[in-house]
Short mmCIF file of C-alpha atoms and ligand atoms in Angstrom, two decimals:
data_model
loop_
_atom_site.label_atom_id
_atom_site.label_comp_id
_atom_site.label_asym_id
_atom_site.label_seq_id
_atom_site.Cartn_x
_atom_site.Cartn_y
_atom_site.Cartn_z
CA MET O 9 66.15 215.55 54.56
CA LYS O 10 67.68 212.68 56.46
CA LYS O 11 70.02 210.50 54.43
CA GLY O 12 67.92 207.40 55.14
CA GLY O 13 64.81 209.14 53.76
CA PHE O 14 66.53 210.04 50.49
CA VAL O 15 67.78 206.49 50.00
CA SER O 16 64.33 205.01 50.57
CA ILE O 17 62.73 207.46 48.07
CA LEU O 18 65.41 206.59 45.53
CA LEU O 19 64.80 202.92 46.18
CA PHE O 20 61.06 203.44 45.77
CA PHE O 21 61.54 205.01 42.31
CA LEU O 22 63.96 202.31 41.30
CA VAL O 23 61.44 199.64 42.21
CA VAL O 24 58.62 201.44 40.38
CA GLU O 25 60.85 201.92 37.35
CA ALA O 26 61.85 198.26 37.37
CA PHE O 27 58.21 197.24 37.64
CA TYR O 28 57.18 199.28 34.59
CA THR O 29 60.15 198.08 32.58
CA LEU O 30 59.19 194.51 33.40
CA VAL O 31 55.52 194.99 32.54
CA GLY O 32 56.47 196.89 29.40
CA ASN O 33 58.65 194.02 28.31
CA ILE O 34 56.17 191.29 29.04
CA ILE O 35 52.96 192.71 27.64
CA PRO O 36 53.92 193.32 24.01
CA GLN O 37 55.43 189.85 23.78
CA VAL O 38 52.34 188.21 25.15
CA GLU O 39 49.88 190.22 23.12
CA SER O 40 51.50 190.57 19.75
CA ARG O 41 53.68 187.53 19.38
CA PRO O 42 53.33 186.63 15.70
CA PRO O 43 52.35 183.07 14.81
CA LYS O 44 55.50 180.99 14.60
CA GLU O 45 56.34 180.63 10.96
CA ILE O 46 58.16 177.55 9.81
CA ARG O 47 60.98 178.50 7.49
CA ILE O 48 62.71 175.82 5.47
CA THR O 49 66.06 176.87 4.02
CA ARG O 50 69.29 175.27 2.89
CA GLU O 51 70.56 175.75 6.42
CA THR O 52 67.75 173.65 7.93
CA SER O 53 69.32 170.50 9.40
CA ILE O 54 68.07 167.04 8.47
CA ASP O 55 66.68 166.57 11.99
CA ASP O 56 64.71 169.80 11.70
CA LEU O 57 63.46 168.88 8.21
CA VAL O 58 62.19 165.56 9.59
CA PHE O 59 60.53 167.31 12.54
CA ILE O 60 58.91 169.96 10.34
CA GLY O 61 57.81 167.30 7.84
CA GLU O 62 55.97 165.36 10.53
CA ARG O 63 54.23 168.54 11.68
CA ILE O 64 53.16 169.41 8.13
CA MET O 65 51.71 165.93 7.71
CA LYS O 66 49.74 166.22 10.95
CA GLU O 67 48.51 169.76 10.39
CA LYS O 68 48.48 171.45 6.99
CA GLY O 69 48.92 168.23 5.01
CA GLY O 70 45.97 166.41 6.57
CA CYS O 71 47.68 163.13 5.68
CA PHE O 72 46.39 161.27 8.72
CA VAL O 73 42.79 161.66 7.61
CA CYS O 74 43.58 158.60 5.49
CA HIS O 75 47.01 157.31 6.54
CA GLU O 76 48.26 155.96 9.86
CA LEU O 77 51.79 155.61 11.12
CA GLU O 78 51.35 152.16 12.66
CA PRO O 79 49.40 149.55 10.69
CA ARG O 80 46.41 148.81 12.91
CA GLU O 81 43.24 148.24 10.96
CA ALA O 82 42.58 145.13 8.94
CA GLN O 83 41.44 147.14 5.93
CA PRO O 84 42.98 150.59 6.07
CA ARG O 85 42.00 153.40 3.66
CA ALA O 86 45.64 154.08 2.89
CA PRO O 87 49.01 152.39 3.47
CA ALA O 88 50.50 152.83 6.96
CA PHE O 89 53.94 154.43 7.04
CA LYS O 90 55.61 152.31 9.74
CA GLY O 91 55.29 148.55 10.34
CA PRO O 92 57.49 145.66 9.18
CA ASP O 93 58.28 147.32 5.83
CA PRO O 94 58.27 151.06 6.61
CA ILE O 95 57.92 153.65 3.84
CA GLY O 96 61.55 154.80 4.16
CA ARG O 97 62.65 151.33 3.15
CA ARG O 98 59.98 150.22 0.65
CA ALA O 99 59.90 153.52 -1.28
CA SER O 100 63.01 152.63 -3.31
CA ARG O 101 61.55 149.25 -4.30
CA ARG O 102 58.11 150.35 -5.52
CA VAL O 103 58.98 151.30 -9.09
CA PRO O 104 62.00 149.76 -10.85
CA GLY O 105 64.63 152.40 -11.52
CA MET O 106 63.14 154.93 -9.09
CA ASP O 107 64.97 155.79 -5.88
CA ALA O 108 63.13 156.88 -2.72
CA ASP O 109 63.43 160.60 -3.55
CA HIS O 110 61.85 160.17 -6.98
CA TYR O 111 59.18 157.70 -5.89
CA LEU O 112 58.08 159.80 -2.93
CA TRP O 113 58.04 163.07 -4.91
CA GLN O 114 55.91 161.37 -7.55
CA SER O 115 53.63 159.78 -4.92
CA LEU O 116 52.92 163.23 -3.52
CA VAL O 117 52.39 165.31 -6.67
CA ASP O 118 50.89 162.60 -8.88
CA PRO O 119 49.51 159.86 -6.63
CA ARG O 120 47.84 158.11 -9.57
CA ALA O 121 51.06 157.55 -11.47
CA TYR O 122 51.62 154.51 -9.25
CA VAL O 123 48.73 153.16 -7.21
CA VAL O 124 49.69 150.83 -4.37
CA LYS O 125 48.10 147.40 -4.84
CA GLY O 126 44.97 146.89 -2.75
CA PHE O 127 44.08 150.61 -2.49
CA PHE O 128 41.88 153.02 -4.39
CA PRO O 129 43.34 156.09 -6.10
CA ILE O 130 41.72 158.57 -3.72
CA MET O 131 44.79 160.55 -2.69
CA PRO O 132 44.80 164.19 -3.81
CA PRO O 133 48.02 165.75 -5.18
CA VAL O 134 49.59 167.62 -2.28
CA ASN O 135 50.95 170.50 -4.39
CA LYS O 136 47.46 171.56 -5.47
CA PRO O 137 44.67 173.21 -3.45
CA PRO O 138 43.31 172.57 -0.90
CA VAL O 139 46.54 171.21 0.62
CA ASN O 140 48.87 173.22 -1.60
CA LEU O 141 52.25 172.34 -0.11
CA SER O 142 55.25 174.31 -1.39
CA ASP O 143 58.26 172.51 -2.87
CA GLU O 144 60.15 173.12 0.37
CA GLU O 145 57.31 171.65 2.43
CA ILE O 146 57.23 168.60 0.14
CA VAL O 147 60.96 168.13 0.78
CA ALA O 148 60.34 168.21 4.55
CA VAL O 149 57.51 165.67 4.23
CA ILE O 150 59.73 163.37 2.15
CA ALA O 151 62.51 163.74 4.76
CA PHE O 152 60.11 162.56 7.46
CA LEU O 153 58.89 159.62 5.35
CA GLU O 154 62.47 158.59 4.49
CA SER O 155 63.40 158.76 8.19
CA LEU O 156 60.92 155.95 8.82
CA GLY O 157 63.17 152.96 8.31
CA GLY O 158 65.37 154.51 5.64
CA GLU O 159 68.07 157.09 5.05
CA VAL O 160 67.14 160.73 4.53
CA THR O 161 68.58 161.48 1.09
CA ILE O 162 66.24 164.31 0.03
CA SER O 163 67.43 167.93 0.15
CA LEU O 164 66.33 171.30 -1.21
CA ASP O 165 69.18 171.12 -3.75
CA LYS O 166 67.52 168.16 -5.45
CA ILE O 167 64.25 169.96 -6.28
CA PRO O 168 65.15 171.12 -9.84
CA ARG O 169 66.56 167.71 -10.74
CA LEU O 170 63.56 165.81 -9.38
CA LYS O 171 61.15 168.05 -11.27
CA LYS O 172 63.11 167.65 -14.49
CA ASP O 173 63.25 163.87 -14.15
CA LEU O 174 59.53 163.73 -13.38
CA GLU O 175 58.49 166.16 -16.11
CA GLY O 176 56.11 163.71 -17.71
CA VAL O 177 54.32 163.23 -14.41
CA LYS O 178 50.87 164.76 -14.44
CA GLY O 179 51.00 166.76 -11.25
CA GLY O 180 54.67 167.64 -11.73
CA ARG O 181 55.38 171.35 -11.73
C1 LIG Z 172 42.07 161.01 0.87
C2 LIG Z 172 43.00 160.07 1.47
C3 LIG Z 172 44.47 160.39 1.46
C4 LIG Z 172 45.12 161.54 1.90
C5 LIG Z 172 44.49 162.79 2.48
C6 LIG Z 172 46.53 161.31 1.72
N1 LIG Z 172 46.74 160.08 1.15
FE1 LIG Z 172 48.55 159.26 0.68
N2 LIG Z 172 47.61 157.64 -0.13
C7 LIG Z 172 46.26 157.39 -0.04
C8 LIG Z 172 45.99 156.09 -0.65
C9 LIG Z 172 44.62 155.43 -0.77
C10 LIG Z 172 47.22 155.58 -1.09
C11 LIG Z 172 47.46 154.24 -1.81
C12 LIG Z 172 47.00 154.32 -3.25
C13 LIG Z 172 47.94 155.13 -4.09
O1 LIG Z 172 49.09 154.70 -4.26
O2 LIG Z 172 47.53 156.20 -4.56
C14 LIG Z 172 48.22 156.59 -0.76
C15 LIG Z 172 49.59 156.46 -1.01
C16 LIG Z 172 50.56 157.27 -0.47
C17 LIG Z 172 51.99 157.03 -0.58
C18 LIG Z 172 52.65 155.82 -1.21
C19 LIG Z 172 52.70 154.75 -0.14
C20 LIG Z 172 53.44 153.50 -0.51
O3 LIG Z 172 53.38 152.56 0.30
O4 LIG Z 172 54.07 153.42 -1.57
C21 LIG Z 172 52.61 158.04 0.08
C22 LIG Z 172 54.09 158.23 0.27
C23 LIG Z 172 51.57 158.93 0.57
N3 LIG Z 172 50.34 158.42 0.22
C24 LIG Z 172 51.82 160.05 1.31
C25 LIG Z 172 50.82 160.95 1.71
C26 LIG Z 172 51.10 162.20 2.36
C27 LIG Z 172 52.48 162.69 2.76
C28 LIG Z 172 49.90 162.83 2.54
C29 LIG Z 172 49.63 164.20 3.12
C30 LIG Z 172 50.37 165.32 2.58
C31 LIG Z 172 48.86 161.94 2.03
N4 LIG Z 172 49.47 160.82 1.53
C32 LIG Z 172 47.50 162.22 2.05
C33 LIG Z 172 45.29 158.20 0.50
C34 LIG Z 172 45.52 159.48 1.00
#
């Protein structure tokens, strides 16, 4: 066989091989990519916590069925989170002696413990079905809320302490 013929056959197989390798690599990733799971750990940065918290509120949490970020309506169903006195700032002033971490944790697991003036107590506890957020997800949600006009002080490390301090709270676990 001529040398040129051998080289072109070799080249042909290399191209075919490369093609199958490529297809083999692409197809499984496209077809069986698992749903992206959001993991919240001690290593999760504050920025990521805030980002994840916002997503939980929009999706699993269903918070925006009632709440809005920007105050728009004259008579909203639930308090808006931004505006002139955003939740990150006002949270620490709602209940005397309660900082933002405690107030927000209580607002989420036992919304009736403190009902914001001018609203009805229609909010369901977020740690119970159907919403059923985990403690870690609640931390992410609080991080997002605190980021709105305040300082993010919540962290996973504070969970046991918050629960202990809020033991008397109805929805507290
Ligand atoms: C069925 C409607 C409804 C849903 C769903 C709902 N809320 Fe509420 N929420 C309210 C109402 C009404 C209030 C004000 C009355 C009160 O304090 O309970 C409130 C109050 C709050 C407060 C206190 C606000 C303040 O100004 O002090 C926070 C924080 C809050 N909700 C967060 C959330 C988050 C986070 C979610 C989703 C995981 C959520 N809510 C889902 C109706 C709702």
